[in-house]
mmCIF file of C-alpha atoms and ligand atoms in Angstrom:
data_model
loop_
_atom_site.group_PDB
_atom_site.id
_atom_site.type_symbol
_atom_site.label_atom_id
_atom_site.label_comp_id
_atom_site.label_asym_id
_atom_site.label_seq_id
_atom_site.Cartn_x
_atom_site.Cartn_y
_atom_site.Cartn_z
ATOM 1 C CA MET A 1 57.443 -62.487 -18.370
ATOM 2 C CA ALA A 2 56.041 -58.956 -18.784
ATOM 3 C CA ASP A 3 57.973 -56.622 -21.031
ATOM 4 C CA ILE A 4 58.947 -53.188 -19.648
ATOM 5 C CA ASP A 5 58.251 -51.242 -22.856
ATOM 6 C CA SER A 6 54.788 -52.642 -23.510
ATOM 7 C CA VAL A 7 53.694 -52.105 -19.862
ATOM 8 C CA LEU A 8 55.165 -48.576 -19.933
ATOM 9 C CA ASN A 9 53.330 -47.646 -23.140
ATOM 10 C CA LYS A 10 50.020 -48.904 -21.767
ATOM 11 C CA LEU A 11 50.436 -47.052 -18.443
ATOM 12 C CA LEU A 12 51.516 -43.826 -20.215
ATOM 13 C CA ASP A 13 48.349 -43.956 -22.307
ATOM 14 C CA GLU A 14 46.239 -44.476 -19.210
ATOM 15 C CA ALA A 15 47.960 -41.675 -17.290
ATOM 16 C CA ARG A 16 47.418 -39.158 -20.118
ATOM 17 C CA SER A 17 43.631 -39.457 -19.922
ATOM 18 C CA ALA A 18 43.014 -40.598 -16.331
ATOM 19 C CA ASP A 19 41.018 -38.544 -13.799
ATOM 20 C CA GLU A 20 43.375 -39.870 -11.131
ATOM 21 C CA PRO A 21 46.649 -40.252 -13.074
ATOM 22 C CA ALA A 22 48.746 -41.034 -9.979
ATOM 23 C CA ALA A 23 46.932 -44.384 -9.709
ATOM 24 C CA VAL A 24 49.129 -45.821 -12.508
ATOM 25 C CA LEU A 25 52.155 -45.531 -10.195
ATOM 26 C CA LYS A 26 50.504 -48.091 -7.927
ATOM 27 C CA SER A 27 49.157 -50.310 -10.693
ATOM 28 C CA PRO A 28 49.533 -54.133 -10.425
ATOM 29 C CA GLU A 29 51.343 -54.156 -13.818
ATOM 30 C CA LEU A 30 54.095 -51.884 -12.528
ATOM 31 C CA LYS A 31 54.355 -53.855 -9.275
ATOM 32 C CA ALA A 32 54.706 -57.074 -11.322
ATOM 33 C CA LEU A 33 57.691 -55.569 -13.218
ATOM 34 C CA TYR A 34 59.403 -54.902 -9.867
ATOM 35 C CA LYS A 35 58.508 -58.320 -8.511
ATOM 36 C CA GLN A 36 60.092 -60.159 -11.426
ATOM 37 C CA ILE A 37 63.556 -58.610 -10.734
ATOM 38 C CA GLY A 38 64.375 -61.688 -8.641
ATOM 39 C CA SER A 39 63.822 -64.038 -11.555
ATOM 40 C CA ILE A 40 65.967 -62.047 -14.065
ATOM 41 C CA ASP A 41 69.269 -63.573 -15.072
ATOM 42 C CA PRO A 42 71.882 -61.984 -12.718
ATOM 43 C CA THR A 43 74.035 -60.819 -15.678
ATOM 44 C CA GLU A 44 71.074 -58.842 -17.070
ATOM 45 C CA ARG A 45 69.618 -57.725 -13.717
ATOM 46 C CA ALA A 46 71.520 -54.401 -13.469
ATOM 47 C CA ASP A 47 70.467 -53.419 -16.981
ATOM 48 C CA TYR A 48 66.849 -54.432 -16.258
ATOM 49 C CA GLY A 49 66.831 -52.411 -13.051
ATOM 50 C CA ARG A 50 68.100 -49.281 -14.840
ATOM 51 C CA ARG A 51 65.511 -49.608 -17.628
ATOM 52 C CA LEU A 52 62.737 -50.114 -15.072
ATOM 53 C CA ASN A 53 63.769 -47.007 -13.107
ATOM 54 C CA ASP A 54 63.883 -44.958 -16.330
ATOM 55 C CA ALA A 55 60.409 -46.214 -17.194
ATOM 56 C CA LYS A 56 59.094 -45.219 -13.772
ATOM 57 C CA THR A 57 60.693 -41.743 -14.049
ATOM 58 C CA GLU A 58 59.038 -41.289 -17.447
ATOM 59 C CA LEU A 59 55.701 -42.389 -15.971
ATOM 60 C CA GLU A 60 56.035 -39.950 -13.053
ATOM 61 C CA ARG A 61 56.800 -37.103 -15.464
ATOM 62 C CA VAL A 62 53.652 -37.807 -17.482
ATOM 63 C CA VAL A 63 51.534 -38.111 -14.284
ATOM 64 C CA ALA A 64 52.798 -34.689 -13.130
ATOM 65 C CA GLU A 65 52.028 -33.201 -16.543
ATOM 66 C CA ARG A 66 48.517 -34.589 -16.461
ATOM 67 C CA LEU A 67 47.908 -33.237 -12.936
ATOM 68 C CA ALA A 68 49.040 -29.749 -13.971
ATOM 69 C CA GLU A 69 46.779 -29.842 -17.004
ATOM 70 C CA MET A 70 43.783 -30.842 -14.860
ATOM 71 C CA THR A 71 44.393 -27.938 -12.450
ATOM 72 C CA ASP A 72 44.363 -25.513 -15.375
ATOM 73 C CA GLU A 73 41.100 -26.997 -16.599
ATOM 74 C CA SER A 74 39.406 -26.705 -13.219
ATOM 75 C CA VAL A 75 40.647 -23.148 -12.673
ATOM 76 C CA ALA A 76 39.201 -22.207 -16.014
ATOM 77 C CA THR A 77 35.787 -23.637 -15.114
ATOM 78 C CA ILE A 78 35.317 -21.618 -11.877
ATOM 79 C CA ASP A 79 33.259 -18.597 -12.781
ATOM 80 C CA ILE A 80 32.990 -16.611 -9.577
ATOM 81 C CA THR A 81 30.216 -14.480 -11.016
ATOM 82 C CA ALA A 82 27.993 -17.498 -11.710
ATOM 83 C CA PRO A 83 24.947 -17.831 -9.449
ATOM 84 C CA PHE A 84 24.956 -20.690 -6.970
ATOM 85 C CA ASP A 85 23.587 -23.838 -8.514
ATOM 86 C CA LYS A 86 21.732 -26.018 -6.003
ATOM 87 C CA ASN A 87 22.066 -29.081 -8.241
ATOM 88 C CA SER A 88 25.797 -29.034 -8.733
ATOM 89 C CA GLY A 89 26.192 -27.788 -5.140
ATOM 90 C CA ARG A 90 29.521 -26.146 -5.821
ATOM 91 C CA PRO A 91 31.321 -25.957 -2.489
ATOM 92 C CA ASP A 92 33.265 -22.880 -3.612
ATOM 93 C CA LEU A 93 30.104 -20.772 -3.643
ATOM 94 C CA LEU A 94 27.667 -21.560 -0.860
ATOM 95 C CA PRO A 95 24.225 -19.941 -0.978
ATOM 96 C CA THR A 96 24.951 -18.143 2.299
ATOM 97 C CA ASP A 97 27.743 -16.251 0.557
ATOM 98 C CA GLN A 98 25.252 -14.469 -1.665
ATOM 99 C CA GLY A 99 23.907 -11.094 -0.679
ATOM 100 C CA SER A 100 20.236 -10.260 -0.476
ATOM 101 C CA ILE A 101 18.160 -7.127 -0.692
ATOM 102 C CA HIS A 102 18.090 -5.146 2.555
ATOM 103 C CA PRO A 103 14.735 -5.492 4.355
ATOM 104 C CA LEU A 104 14.134 -1.745 4.179
ATOM 105 C CA MET A 105 14.694 -1.699 0.420
ATOM 106 C CA GLN A 106 12.359 -4.674 0.014
ATOM 107 C CA GLU A 107 9.658 -2.716 1.843
ATOM 108 C CA VAL A 108 10.362 0.487 -0.119
ATOM 109 C CA GLU A 109 9.677 -1.643 -3.209
ATOM 110 C CA LYS A 110 6.378 -2.881 -1.758
ATOM 111 C CA VAL A 111 5.270 0.618 -0.790
ATOM 112 C CA SER A 112 6.165 1.918 -4.258
ATOM 113 C CA ASP A 113 4.352 -0.980 -5.867
ATOM 114 C CA ILE A 114 1.108 -0.290 -3.973
ATOM 115 C CA PHE A 115 1.149 3.434 -4.805
ATOM 116 C CA GLY A 116 2.242 2.647 -8.360
ATOM 117 C CA ARG A 117 -0.881 0.541 -8.805
ATOM 118 C CA MET A 118 -2.934 3.463 -7.452
ATOM 119 C CA GLY A 119 -1.542 5.637 -10.259
ATOM 120 C CA PHE A 120 1.235 7.502 -8.422
ATOM 121 C CA GLN A 121 4.529 8.269 -10.169
ATOM 122 C CA ILE A 122 7.682 7.376 -8.169
ATOM 123 C CA GLU A 123 10.163 10.227 -7.643
ATOM 124 C CA GLN A 124 13.564 10.317 -5.964
ATOM 125 C CA SER A 125 14.778 12.767 -3.366
ATOM 126 C CA ARG A 126 18.377 13.888 -2.866
ATOM 127 C CA GLU A 127 20.814 13.620 -0.005
ATOM 128 C CA LEU A 128 21.795 17.284 -0.018
ATOM 129 C CA ASP A 129 19.357 20.080 -0.636
ATOM 130 C CA ASP A 130 19.044 23.825 -0.155
ATOM 131 C CA GLN A 131 17.135 26.013 2.283
ATOM 132 C CA PHE A 132 14.634 27.058 -0.363
ATOM 133 C CA HIS A 133 13.399 23.487 -0.917
ATOM 134 C CA MET A 134 13.645 22.591 2.774
ATOM 135 C CA PHE A 135 11.837 25.680 4.092
ATOM 136 C CA GLU A 136 10.812 28.628 1.894
ATOM 137 C CA SER A 137 9.012 26.633 -0.785
ATOM 138 C CA LEU A 138 7.131 24.858 2.020
ATOM 139 C CA ASN A 139 5.826 28.084 3.530
ATOM 140 C CA PHE A 140 8.188 28.197 6.534
ATOM 141 C CA PRO A 141 8.742 31.935 7.046
ATOM 142 C CA LYS A 142 12.332 33.010 7.808
ATOM 143 C CA ASP A 143 13.204 32.484 11.494
ATOM 144 C CA HIS A 144 9.885 30.712 12.120
ATOM 145 C CA PRO A 145 10.140 28.432 15.194
ATOM 146 C CA ALA A 146 8.685 25.505 13.178
ATOM 147 C CA ARG A 147 12.079 25.263 11.465
ATOM 148 C CA ASP A 148 13.471 23.980 14.768
ATOM 149 C CA ASP A 149 11.374 20.815 14.454
ATOM 150 C CA TYR A 150 13.583 19.796 11.549
ATOM 151 C CA ASP A 151 17.012 19.775 13.151
ATOM 152 C CA THR A 152 19.371 18.101 10.703
ATOM 153 C CA PHE A 153 22.904 18.321 9.304
ATOM 154 C CA MET A 154 24.309 21.196 7.294
ATOM 155 C CA THR A 155 27.439 21.849 5.301
ATOM 156 C CA LYS A 156 30.016 24.408 6.396
ATOM 157 C CA GLU A 157 30.238 25.684 2.830
ATOM 158 C CA ALA A 158 27.548 28.012 1.595
ATOM 159 C CA ASP A 159 25.669 27.789 -1.704
ATOM 160 C CA ALA A 160 25.278 30.648 -4.216
ATOM 161 C CA ASN A 161 22.727 32.317 -1.895
ATOM 162 C CA GLY A 162 25.234 32.325 0.963
ATOM 163 C CA GLU A 163 23.272 29.636 2.809
ATOM 164 C CA ALA A 164 24.439 26.252 4.103
ATOM 165 C CA LEU A 165 23.279 23.151 2.243
ATOM 166 C CA ILE A 166 21.055 20.748 4.179
ATOM 167 C CA ALA A 167 20.750 16.974 4.504
ATOM 168 C CA PRO A 168 16.949 16.934 4.038
ATOM 169 C CA ALA A 169 15.035 16.223 7.247
ATOM 170 C CA HIS A 170 11.944 15.147 5.309
ATOM 171 C CA THR A 171 10.915 14.182 1.800
ATOM 172 C CA SER A 172 8.631 17.241 1.654
ATOM 173 C CA THR A 173 11.666 19.020 0.146
ATOM 174 C CA MET A 174 10.563 17.382 -3.103
ATOM 175 C CA GLN A 175 7.072 18.916 -3.132
ATOM 176 C CA TYR A 176 8.099 22.044 -5.026
ATOM 177 C CA ARG A 177 10.078 20.117 -7.666
ATOM 178 C CA THR A 178 7.357 17.522 -8.129
ATOM 179 C CA LEU A 179 4.611 20.129 -8.488
ATOM 180 C CA LYS A 180 6.687 22.008 -11.061
ATOM 181 C CA LYS A 181 7.629 18.861 -12.941
ATOM 182 C CA TYR A 182 4.052 17.615 -13.384
ATOM 183 C CA LYS A 183 2.225 20.957 -13.527
ATOM 184 C CA HIS A 184 1.554 20.434 -17.249
ATOM 185 C CA LYS A 185 -0.655 17.463 -16.360
ATOM 186 C CA LEU A 186 -3.172 19.763 -14.676
ATOM 187 C CA GLU A 187 -3.431 21.752 -17.887
ATOM 188 C CA ASN A 188 -4.267 18.480 -19.682
ATOM 189 C CA GLY A 189 -7.001 17.729 -17.145
ATOM 190 C CA GLU A 190 -4.951 15.028 -15.385
ATOM 191 C CA PRO A 191 -4.044 14.976 -11.684
ATOM 192 C CA ILE A 192 -0.524 15.285 -10.285
ATOM 193 C CA ALA A 193 0.018 12.043 -8.352
ATOM 194 C CA ALA A 194 3.492 11.203 -7.103
ATOM 195 C CA ILE A 195 5.282 9.610 -4.184
ATOM 196 C CA VAL A 196 8.866 10.146 -3.055
ATOM 197 C CA PRO A 197 10.214 7.200 -1.056
ATOM 198 C CA ASP A 198 13.730 8.142 0.032
ATOM 199 C CA ARG A 199 16.257 8.739 2.769
ATOM 200 C CA VAL A 200 16.023 11.608 5.245
ATOM 201 C CA PHE A 201 18.285 12.793 8.056
ATOM 202 C CA ARG A 202 17.805 14.182 11.551
ATOM 203 C CA ASN A 203 20.188 15.321 14.234
ATOM 204 C CA GLU A 204 18.769 12.752 16.688
ATOM 205 C CA ASP A 205 20.105 11.095 19.798
ATOM 206 C CA VAL A 206 19.988 7.552 18.470
ATOM 207 C CA ASP A 207 17.975 5.041 20.504
ATOM 208 C CA ALA A 208 15.625 2.098 19.878
ATOM 209 C CA ARG A 209 13.046 4.415 18.248
ATOM 210 C CA HIS A 210 15.218 7.114 16.676
ATOM 211 C CA GLU A 211 17.835 7.006 13.922
ATOM 212 C CA HIS A 212 19.745 9.868 12.336
ATOM 213 C CA THR A 213 19.061 8.343 8.889
ATOM 214 C CA PHE A 214 15.770 6.757 7.918
ATOM 215 C CA TYR A 215 13.252 6.456 5.086
ATOM 216 C CA GLN A 216 10.093 8.437 4.462
ATOM 217 C CA VAL A 217 7.516 8.266 1.744
ATOM 218 C CA GLU A 218 6.041 11.581 0.654
ATOM 219 C CA GLY A 219 2.738 11.611 -1.193
ATOM 220 C CA ILE A 220 1.473 14.454 -3.375
ATOM 221 C CA TYR A 221 -1.884 14.596 -5.127
ATOM 222 C CA VAL A 222 -3.288 17.694 -6.861
ATOM 223 C CA SER A 223 -6.314 18.085 -9.099
ATOM 224 C CA ARG A 224 -9.621 19.941 -9.217
ATOM 225 C CA GLY A 225 -11.919 19.351 -6.258
ATOM 226 C CA VAL A 226 -9.537 17.290 -4.122
ATOM 227 C CA ASN A 227 -10.702 17.068 -0.498
ATOM 228 C CA ALA A 228 -9.588 15.629 2.839
ATOM 229 C CA GLY A 229 -11.882 12.616 2.452
ATOM 230 C CA MET A 230 -9.805 11.530 -0.570
ATOM 231 C CA LEU A 231 -6.635 11.902 1.496
ATOM 232 C CA ILE A 232 -7.964 9.694 4.277
ATOM 233 C CA ALA A 233 -9.334 7.078 1.870
ATOM 234 C CA THR A 234 -6.024 6.926 -0.035
ATOM 235 C CA LEU A 235 -3.984 6.421 3.133
ATOM 236 C CA GLN A 236 -6.412 3.864 4.539
ATOM 237 C CA LYS A 237 -6.358 1.875 1.300
ATOM 238 C CA PHE A 238 -2.565 1.991 1.179
ATOM 239 C CA LEU A 239 -2.171 0.813 4.796
ATOM 240 C CA GLU A 240 -4.717 -1.983 4.367
ATOM 241 C CA GLU A 241 -2.843 -3.223 1.298
ATOM 242 C CA TYR A 242 0.492 -2.980 3.083
ATOM 243 C CA TYR A 243 -0.609 -4.839 6.217
ATOM 244 C CA GLY A 244 -2.978 -7.143 4.334
ATOM 245 C CA LYS A 245 -5.919 -6.531 6.674
ATOM 246 C CA LYS A 246 -8.807 -4.162 7.417
ATOM 247 C CA LEU A 247 -7.720 -1.259 9.630
ATOM 248 C CA GLU A 248 -9.480 1.574 11.424
ATOM 249 C CA VAL A 249 -7.994 5.036 10.928
ATOM 250 C CA ARG A 250 -8.278 8.251 12.922
ATOM 251 C CA VAL A 251 -7.266 11.844 12.168
ATOM 252 C CA ASN A 252 -6.520 14.564 14.706
ATOM 253 C CA PRO A 253 -5.869 18.230 13.934
ATOM 254 C CA PHE A 254 -2.192 19.168 13.887
ATOM 255 C CA TYR A 255 0.110 21.889 12.581
ATOM 256 C CA PHE A 256 2.478 21.885 9.621
ATOM 257 C CA PRO A 257 3.383 25.124 7.801
ATOM 258 C CA PHE A 258 2.883 23.466 4.414
ATOM 259 C CA THR A 259 -0.646 22.093 4.907
ATOM 260 C CA GLU A 260 -3.930 23.711 5.921
ATOM 261 C CA PRO A 261 -5.720 21.974 7.536
ATOM 262 C CA SER A 262 -3.039 19.601 8.859
ATOM 263 C CA PHE A 263 -3.630 16.242 10.498
ATOM 264 C CA GLU A 264 -1.908 13.633 12.512
ATOM 265 C CA PHE A 265 -3.000 10.300 11.134
ATOM 266 C CA ALA A 266 -3.368 7.215 13.345
ATOM 267 C CA LEU A 267 -4.266 3.642 12.532
ATOM 268 C CA SER A 268 -5.652 0.855 14.695
ATOM 269 C CA CYS A 269 -2.776 -1.349 15.855
ATOM 270 C CA PRO A 270 -2.088 -3.858 13.039
ATOM 271 C CA PHE A 271 -0.625 -6.205 15.669
ATOM 272 C CA CYS A 272 -3.314 -6.469 18.344
ATOM 273 C CA GLY A 273 -6.171 -4.397 16.906
ATOM 274 C CA GLY A 274 -6.518 -2.832 20.359
ATOM 275 C CA GLN A 275 -7.265 -6.222 21.939
ATOM 276 C CA ASN A 276 -4.086 -6.602 23.997
ATOM 277 C CA THR A 277 -3.393 -4.243 26.885
ATOM 278 C CA ASP A 278 0.246 -5.468 26.985
ATOM 279 C CA CYS A 279 0.863 -5.029 23.215
ATOM 280 C CA LYS A 280 4.485 -3.936 22.623
ATOM 281 C CA VAL A 281 3.657 -2.220 19.350
ATOM 282 C CA CYS A 282 0.876 0.143 20.539
ATOM 283 C CA SER A 283 1.606 0.002 24.314
ATOM 284 C CA GLY A 284 -1.945 -1.226 24.786
ATOM 285 C CA GLU A 285 -3.467 1.970 23.388
ATOM 286 C CA GLY A 286 -4.854 0.299 20.269
ATOM 287 C CA TRP A 287 -3.849 3.300 18.104
ATOM 288 C CA ILE A 288 -0.564 4.266 16.495
ATOM 289 C CA GLU A 289 0.216 7.839 15.424
ATOM 290 C CA LEU A 290 1.836 7.108 12.120
ATOM 291 C CA LEU A 291 2.221 10.119 9.903
ATOM 292 C CA GLY A 292 1.585 13.761 9.126
ATOM 293 C CA CYS A 293 -0.678 14.902 6.322
ATOM 294 C CA GLY A 294 -3.064 17.592 5.217
ATOM 295 C CA MET A 295 -4.377 19.730 2.384
ATOM 296 C CA ILE A 296 -1.493 21.418 0.560
ATOM 297 C CA HIS A 297 -1.227 25.040 1.709
ATOM 298 C CA PRO A 298 -2.254 27.585 -0.987
ATOM 299 C CA ASN A 299 1.152 29.272 -0.626
ATOM 300 C CA VAL A 300 2.937 26.020 -1.537
ATOM 301 C CA LEU A 301 0.827 25.701 -4.688
ATOM 302 C CA LYS A 302 1.400 29.380 -5.545
ATOM 303 C CA HIS A 303 5.172 28.948 -5.188
ATOM 304 C CA ALA A 304 4.998 26.260 -7.883
ATOM 305 C CA ASP A 305 2.822 28.479 -10.135
ATOM 306 C CA ILE A 306 -0.347 26.471 -9.529
ATOM 307 C CA ASP A 307 -3.490 28.518 -8.920
ATOM 308 C CA PRO A 308 -4.954 27.460 -5.538
ATOM 309 C CA ASN A 309 -8.336 28.829 -6.573
ATOM 310 C CA GLU A 310 -8.518 26.297 -9.362
ATOM 311 C CA TYR A 311 -6.667 23.327 -7.903
ATOM 312 C CA THR A 312 -6.421 21.728 -4.491
ATOM 313 C CA GLY A 313 -4.352 18.832 -3.291
ATOM 314 C CA PHE A 314 -3.311 16.675 -0.382
ATOM 315 C CA ALA A 315 0.111 15.598 0.828
ATOM 316 C CA PHE A 316 1.428 13.191 3.422
ATOM 317 C CA GLY A 317 4.765 12.080 4.824
ATOM 318 C CA CYS A 318 5.185 8.695 6.458
ATOM 319 C CA GLY A 319 8.240 7.076 8.091
ATOM 320 C CA ILE A 320 8.944 3.780 6.341
ATOM 321 C CA ASP A 321 11.154 2.319 9.071
ATOM 322 C CA ARG A 322 8.243 2.485 11.529
ATOM 323 C CA LEU A 323 5.847 0.877 9.051
ATOM 324 C CA VAL A 324 8.287 -1.997 8.630
ATOM 325 C CA MET A 325 8.997 -2.338 12.356
ATOM 326 C CA MET A 326 5.281 -2.674 13.018
ATOM 327 C CA LYS A 327 4.825 -5.173 10.221
ATOM 328 C CA TYR A 328 7.502 -7.564 11.482
ATOM 329 C CA GLY A 329 7.520 -6.747 15.202
ATOM 330 C CA ILE A 330 11.072 -5.330 15.078
ATOM 331 C CA GLU A 331 11.737 -3.760 18.463
ATOM 332 C CA ASP A 332 14.827 -1.653 17.695
ATOM 333 C CA VAL A 333 15.288 0.658 14.697
ATOM 334 C CA ARG A 334 19.093 0.391 15.031
ATOM 335 C CA HIS A 335 18.991 -3.207 13.725
ATOM 336 C CA PHE A 336 18.460 -1.869 10.200
ATOM 337 C CA HIS A 337 21.876 -0.236 9.943
ATOM 338 C CA SER A 338 23.696 -2.575 12.314
ATOM 339 C CA GLY A 339 25.047 -4.857 9.586
ATOM 340 C CA LYS A 340 24.084 -7.842 11.788
ATOM 341 C CA LEU A 341 23.730 -10.802 9.453
ATOM 342 C CA ASP A 342 21.582 -12.722 11.958
ATOM 343 C CA PHE A 343 19.029 -9.935 11.713
ATOM 344 C CA LEU A 344 19.260 -9.416 7.944
ATOM 345 C CA LYS A 345 19.005 -13.122 7.101
ATOM 346 C CA GLN A 346 15.491 -13.284 8.545
ATOM 347 C CA PHE A 347 14.069 -11.354 5.598
HETATM 348 N N1 DAH B 401 7.313 16.320 6.424
HETATM 349 C C1 DAH B 401 6.588 16.046 7.650
HETATM 350 C C2 DAH B 401 7.565 15.486 8.696
HETATM 351 O O1 DAH B 401 8.522 14.891 8.346
HETATM 352 C C3 DAH B 401 5.488 15.080 7.408
HETATM 353 C C4 DAH B 401 4.423 15.646 6.538
HETATM 354 C C5 DAH B 401 3.343 16.275 7.104
HETATM 355 C C6 DAH B 401 4.499 15.562 5.168
HETATM 356 C C7 DAH B 401 2.342 16.799 6.344
HETATM 357 C C8 DAH B 401 3.490 16.080 4.381
HETATM 358 C C9 DAH B 401 2.412 16.700 4.986
HETATM 359 O O2 DAH B 401 3.512 16.015 3.058
HETATM 360 O O3 DAH B 401 1.435 17.215 4.204
HETATM 361 O O4 DAH B 401 7.315 15.678 9.849
#
C-alpha cells in the first residue's frame, strides 16, 4: 500500500521543477492514494482521508507557486525592443508589426548616394525660411511677377525685417547658403558641388499629380570654366544611374530669374522609351519634362561674394516624387502621404 508522505514528497519535488506543474494533480500516484481509501481499515479511514486532503492542498499550493514563478520568468524574457527573430518565431512580435523606411526616403537615399559618388556634398534645407533666401538672393526683384509662380504658405508673424516667414516652395532657397558655406573651396582650386534633397511646400489644389508637400533635389556646381554641356552630362548620368538604363535627354529654353540661360530638361520616357502610344507615364509623347536647370545667374553668384567673371556654375531643381512615381509606375502622388499600409508594404 502506497504511503501518503512518500508520494507527497515525490510529487512536490516534481511540481517544483516541472514545466507543466499542474500535471502532478492528475498523476497516477495521487489517483492510487484516493483509490485505496476503500481498502483502509474503517477505524482509520477518516484520519487517512484528512491526511490525504491536506497532502493535496499542500500540492496545489506548490503548483500555484510554481505557476506564478514561471509567469515572472516569461515576463522577464520578453524584450519588446528586440528585433523579430525568424528562427524562434516569437508570436508576440510578428514581422509585419515592424516599421520600414518610407518609399520616398528610400529613394532620397538612392538619389543622394548617386550624387555622393559623383562628388557632391549633401546639404539639408529647412521647413521655414525668409524672403531673402526665397527671393532676393535668387535674383527675384521686389514685386516681380515670377514670385507668383512660387505660391506657398507664410506665417502671420513677421521676422526682424518685418516680413512673413515662408515654407520654402523650392530647394533653391539653399543656393545662397551653400555658395557661402563652400566658397573657400574655390579659393583652394576646388569646385563647389552640393545637392539639397529636402521637403518643399506649395499652396496647391491637391490632386493625383499635385501635393502641397513634396521633395526636391537641388544641385549646385561652381568652378572655373563650367558650361551647359557639363550640366546636361551630369543630369543625364544621374538619371541613367537612377533608372538603370540608357536615356535620351532634351533641353528647351525656359525662364528662371536665378539662371541665365535657363532650361527645361526632358528625358525619354523610362517606361516605354517612346514606343507605346498609350503609355500612362508619358501619355504617348515619349518625352517627360522633368526639371528646371540652367547656368547660375551672375547676380546670384555676386550675392554670395563669388566673382562671376572668374567662376561659373550650373544649378538644377528636380521633383523627387515624380522621379519615384515614374520609376515604379505609381499613378497618384497622394499615395505617399496617405498612410495606406497596402501601398507602403510594396516597397
Ligand atoms: N527651383 C525651381 C522650381 O522649383 C527649379 C530650378 C530651376 C532649380 C532652375 C534650379 C534651377 O536650381 O537652376 O521650379
